[in-house]
């Protein structure tokens, strides 16, 4: 079974630009969660999508948004990038939600904002 | 407001000895706890979990202890191996709510 894939793996943007990150979950998984990892902050929950509906949302500004398609693939968008948005963005998929031990993470997209 | 805290950013242990990683939480409503391990350039991988109705769960070299009254959990690795060198994250969840991670502890196991 193929794992969770994230594209692109690395990205450099400048302040004010927007960015879209993509996550393809494991086949059959309907839940996709997004996390931001920064030094000193650990992994912070952004949002979770299940069957194309946002089921949970973290404490991030509205510049961070996401969506999920009918094939469970998910995208995350950040508009008006700020320097502090530089981070590793991880997505994770599972069959029913993050409570499951069988939540699998992708390798992440490392975003650098200059 | 950090609901899940890992106060030790790093830990160094000799191969063969015990590694103890600690995690504290503030929300008494959390009812499920998980540990993840993360190698560089890879996503976190699930290690072991524990329900709040238990105080111990064991899986091979890994044991997680939960002390609900102290709102504290710990991960014991015995014996530690060089391949255990990684960043360890504890995480907590309530019902089907979001998973809250700690800031991570970098474990280094040296020969």
Short mmCIF file of C-alpha atoms in Angstrom, two decimals:
data_model
loop_
_atom_site.label_atom_id
_atom_site.label_comp_id
_atom_site.label_asym_id
_atom_site.label_seq_id
_atom_site.Cartn_x
_atom_site.Cartn_y
_atom_site.Cartn_z
CA UNK A 1 0.00 0.00 0.00
CA UNK A 2 1.45 3.37 -0.97
CA UNK A 3 2.06 5.79 1.88
CA UNK A 4 0.94 9.37 2.35
CA UNK A 5 2.50 11.63 -0.23
CA UNK A 6 2.96 15.36 -0.02
CA UNK A 7 3.93 17.73 -2.77
CA UNK A 8 6.02 19.69 -3.12
CA UNK A 9 8.62 18.58 -0.60
CA UNK A 10 10.35 21.95 -0.47
CA UNK A 11 9.14 25.41 -1.27
CA UNK A 12 10.57 28.91 -1.07
CA UNK A 13 8.22 31.87 -1.19
CA UNK A 14 8.41 35.54 -0.35
CA UNK A 15 6.27 37.51 2.07
CA UNK A 16 2.85 38.37 0.74
CA UNK A 17 2.68 35.47 -1.68
CA UNK A 18 0.30 32.57 -1.33
CA UNK A 19 1.05 28.87 -1.40
CA UNK A 20 -0.89 25.64 -1.94
CA UNK A 21 0.31 22.35 -0.54
CA UNK A 22 -1.06 18.98 -1.56
CA UNK A 23 -1.57 15.74 0.35
CA UNK A 24 -2.58 12.39 -1.09
CA UNK A 25 -3.73 10.02 1.65
CA UNK A 26 -3.39 6.28 1.77
CA UNK A 27 -5.96 4.63 -0.44
CA UNK A 28 -9.22 4.12 1.43
CA UNK A 29 -8.46 6.69 4.12
CA UNK A 30 -11.12 9.37 4.43
CA UNK A 31 -9.60 11.52 7.18
CA UNK A 32 -6.79 13.95 6.47
CA UNK A 33 -5.29 16.16 9.16
CA UNK A 34 -2.80 18.97 8.68
CA UNK A 35 -0.14 20.06 11.18
CA UNK A 36 2.48 22.79 11.33
CA UNK A 37 5.81 21.93 12.93
CA UNK A 38 8.13 24.69 14.06
CA UNK A 39 11.12 24.57 16.42
CA UNK A 40 9.96 25.03 19.99
CA UNK A 41 6.27 24.69 19.14
CA UNK A 42 6.09 21.05 18.20
CA UNK A 43 3.28 19.95 15.95
CA UNK A 44 0.30 22.26 15.97
CA UNK A 45 -3.00 21.11 14.58
CA UNK A 46 -4.33 23.09 11.65
CA UNK A 47 -7.47 21.26 10.56
CA UNK A 48 -8.96 17.89 9.81
CA UNK A 49 -11.09 16.90 6.85
CA UNK A 50 -13.30 13.88 6.66
CA UNK A 51 -15.28 13.01 3.55
CA UNK A 52 -14.79 16.51 2.10
CA UNK A 53 -16.00 18.26 5.28
CA UNK A 54 -13.86 20.16 7.73
CA UNK A 55 -14.46 18.36 11.01
CA UNK A 56 -12.04 20.16 13.30
CA UNK A 57 -10.02 23.33 13.18
CA UNK A 58 -7.03 24.57 15.16
CA UNK A 59 -6.21 28.07 16.34
CA UNK A 60 -4.73 29.49 13.17
CA UNK A 61 -5.71 32.70 11.39
CA UNK A 62 -8.05 32.66 8.43
CA UNK A 63 -5.07 32.92 6.07
CA UNK A 64 -4.79 29.17 6.53
CA UNK A 65 -7.45 27.22 4.70
CA UNK A 66 -7.93 23.79 3.28
CA UNK A 67 -10.20 21.54 1.35
CA UNK A 68 -10.67 17.91 0.54
CA UNK A 69 -11.72 16.42 -2.74
CA UNK A 70 -13.99 13.48 -3.42
CA UNK A 71 -10.96 11.20 -3.83
CA UNK A 72 -9.84 12.25 -0.30
CA UNK A 73 -6.86 14.20 -1.58
CA UNK A 74 -6.46 17.39 0.37
CA UNK A 75 -4.94 20.78 -0.25
CA UNK A 76 -3.88 23.43 2.20
CA UNK A 77 -3.58 27.06 1.20
CA UNK A 78 -1.81 29.88 2.99
CA UNK A 79 -2.43 33.38 1.72
CA UNK A 80 -0.42 36.53 2.38
CA UNK A 81 2.57 34.61 3.65
CA UNK A 82 4.47 35.89 6.67
CA UNK A 83 8.01 35.06 7.79
CA UNK A 84 6.57 33.14 10.73
CA UNK A 85 4.83 30.74 8.37
CA UNK A 86 8.18 29.12 7.64
CA UNK A 87 7.71 25.59 8.93
CA UNK A 88 7.35 21.95 8.11
CA UNK A 89 3.76 21.19 7.13
CA UNK A 90 2.70 17.63 7.74
CA UNK A 91 -0.42 15.86 6.71
CA UNK A 92 -1.69 12.62 8.16
CA UNK A 93 -4.34 10.23 6.96
CA UNK A 94 -6.41 7.62 8.71
CA UNK A 95 -9.54 5.66 8.06
CA UNK A 96 -11.70 7.45 10.61
CA UNK A 97 -9.79 10.15 12.46
CA UNK A 98 -6.67 11.22 14.39
CA UNK A 99 -7.63 9.16 17.42
CA UNK A 100 -6.69 6.08 15.48
CA UNK A 101 -3.25 4.63 16.06
CA UNK A 102 -3.26 3.94 12.36
CA UNK A 103 -2.81 7.57 11.48
CA UNK A 104 -0.02 7.77 8.96
CA UNK A 105 2.02 10.88 8.35
CA UNK A 106 3.53 12.04 5.12
CA UNK A 107 7.13 13.29 4.93
CA UNK A 108 6.01 16.90 5.01
CA UNK A 109 6.47 20.01 2.92
CA UNK A 110 9.16 22.36 4.15
CA UNK A 111 8.15 25.94 3.46
CA UNK A 112 10.60 28.79 3.71
CA UNK A 113 9.25 32.33 3.54
CA UNK A 114 11.80 35.03 2.75
CA UNK B 1 -1.70 27.82 25.92
CA UNK B 2 0.34 24.63 25.71
CA UNK B 3 -2.00 21.86 26.88
CA UNK B 4 0.62 19.16 26.35
CA UNK B 5 4.15 19.86 27.53
CA UNK B 6 7.44 18.08 27.13
CA UNK B 7 9.76 20.04 29.35
CA UNK B 8 12.96 18.29 28.33
CA UNK B 9 13.95 19.30 24.80
CA UNK B 10 16.70 16.72 24.70
CA UNK B 11 17.89 13.55 26.43
CA UNK B 12 21.12 11.61 26.04
CA UNK B 13 21.30 7.97 27.12
CA UNK B 14 23.88 5.26 26.82
CA UNK B 15 23.03 2.22 24.71
CA UNK B 16 21.51 -0.57 26.81
CA UNK B 17 20.27 1.78 29.54
CA UNK B 18 16.73 2.98 30.11
CA UNK B 19 15.39 6.08 28.39
CA UNK B 20 12.56 7.90 30.16
CA UNK B 21 10.70 10.59 28.27
CA UNK B 22 8.18 12.68 30.15
CA UNK B 23 5.04 14.51 29.19
CA UNK B 24 2.63 16.64 31.21
CA UNK B 25 -0.84 17.78 30.27
CA UNK B 26 -3.26 20.29 31.67
CA UNK B 27 -6.64 19.23 30.27
CA UNK B 28 -8.22 16.56 32.45
CA UNK B 29 -10.70 15.80 29.67
CA UNK B 30 -8.05 14.10 27.54
CA UNK B 31 -8.89 10.42 27.41
CA UNK B 32 -6.36 9.00 25.00
CA UNK B 33 -2.64 9.51 24.72
CA UNK B 34 -0.18 8.56 22.01
CA UNK B 35 3.56 8.65 21.46
CA UNK B 36 5.08 9.27 18.05
CA UNK B 37 8.67 8.98 16.91
CA UNK B 38 10.12 11.20 14.21
CA UNK B 39 13.33 10.79 12.26
CA UNK B 40 14.74 13.70 10.23
CA UNK B 41 13.14 14.17 6.81
CA UNK B 42 10.35 11.74 7.68
CA UNK B 43 6.88 12.17 9.10
CA UNK B 44 6.13 11.01 12.65
CA UNK B 45 5.30 7.35 13.10
CA UNK B 46 3.00 5.95 15.77
CA UNK B 47 4.79 4.20 18.61
CA UNK B 48 2.43 3.34 21.45
CA UNK B 49 -0.79 4.59 23.00
CA UNK B 50 -2.71 4.41 26.25
CA UNK B 51 -6.30 4.97 27.20
CA UNK B 52 -7.11 7.00 30.29
CA UNK B 53 -8.75 3.93 31.85
CA UNK B 54 -5.34 2.28 32.07
CA UNK B 55 -2.17 3.26 33.85
CA UNK B 56 0.29 1.18 31.85
CA UNK B 57 0.67 -0.19 28.37
CA UNK B 58 3.57 -2.24 27.14
CA UNK B 59 4.79 -3.11 23.66
CA UNK B 60 8.14 -4.83 23.48
CA UNK B 61 10.85 -2.46 24.65
CA UNK B 62 8.37 0.40 24.98
CA UNK B 63 6.15 1.03 28.01
CA UNK B 64 3.93 4.03 28.60
CA UNK B 65 2.81 4.95 32.10
CA UNK B 66 -0.09 7.25 32.84
CA UNK B 67 -0.61 9.05 36.14
CA UNK B 68 -3.96 10.77 35.83
CA UNK B 69 -3.85 12.46 39.21
CA UNK B 70 -0.56 14.12 38.30
CA UNK B 71 -1.61 14.61 34.67
CA UNK B 72 1.65 13.03 33.67
CA UNK B 73 2.70 10.30 31.29
CA UNK B 74 6.06 8.82 30.55
CA UNK B 75 7.58 6.60 27.89
CA UNK B 76 10.19 4.07 28.97
CA UNK B 77 12.49 2.45 26.43
CA UNK B 78 14.42 -0.53 27.72
CA UNK B 79 17.03 -1.29 26.59
CA UNK B 80 17.80 1.80 24.53
CA UNK B 81 19.36 1.25 21.11
CA UNK B 82 21.13 3.67 18.77
CA UNK B 83 18.25 3.30 16.31
CA UNK B 84 15.97 4.84 18.94
CA UNK B 85 17.70 8.18 18.41
CA UNK B 86 14.91 10.43 17.16
CA UNK B 87 12.50 13.11 18.30
CA UNK B 88 9.64 11.78 20.41
CA UNK B 89 6.29 13.54 20.57
CA UNK B 90 3.54 12.82 23.03
CA UNK B 91 0.00 13.67 21.98
CA UNK B 92 -3.39 13.75 23.65
CA UNK B 93 -6.95 13.72 22.41
CA UNK B 94 -10.50 13.96 23.78
CA UNK B 95 -13.35 12.19 22.02
CA UNK B 96 -13.00 12.87 18.31
CA UNK B 97 -11.44 16.25 18.93
CA UNK B 98 -8.11 17.36 17.51
CA UNK B 99 -4.86 15.70 18.45
CA UNK B 100 -2.71 17.99 20.62
CA UNK B 101 1.02 17.40 20.43
CA UNK B 102 3.80 18.30 22.80
CA UNK B 103 6.91 20.14 21.63
CA UNK B 104 9.01 17.00 21.39
CA UNK B 105 12.09 15.55 23.09
CA UNK B 106 15.18 14.72 21.07
CA UNK B 107 16.61 11.41 22.28
CA UNK B 108 20.18 10.52 21.50
CA UNK B 109 21.39 7.03 22.31
CA UNK B 110 25.17 6.76 22.27
CA UNK B 111 27.32 3.59 22.28
#
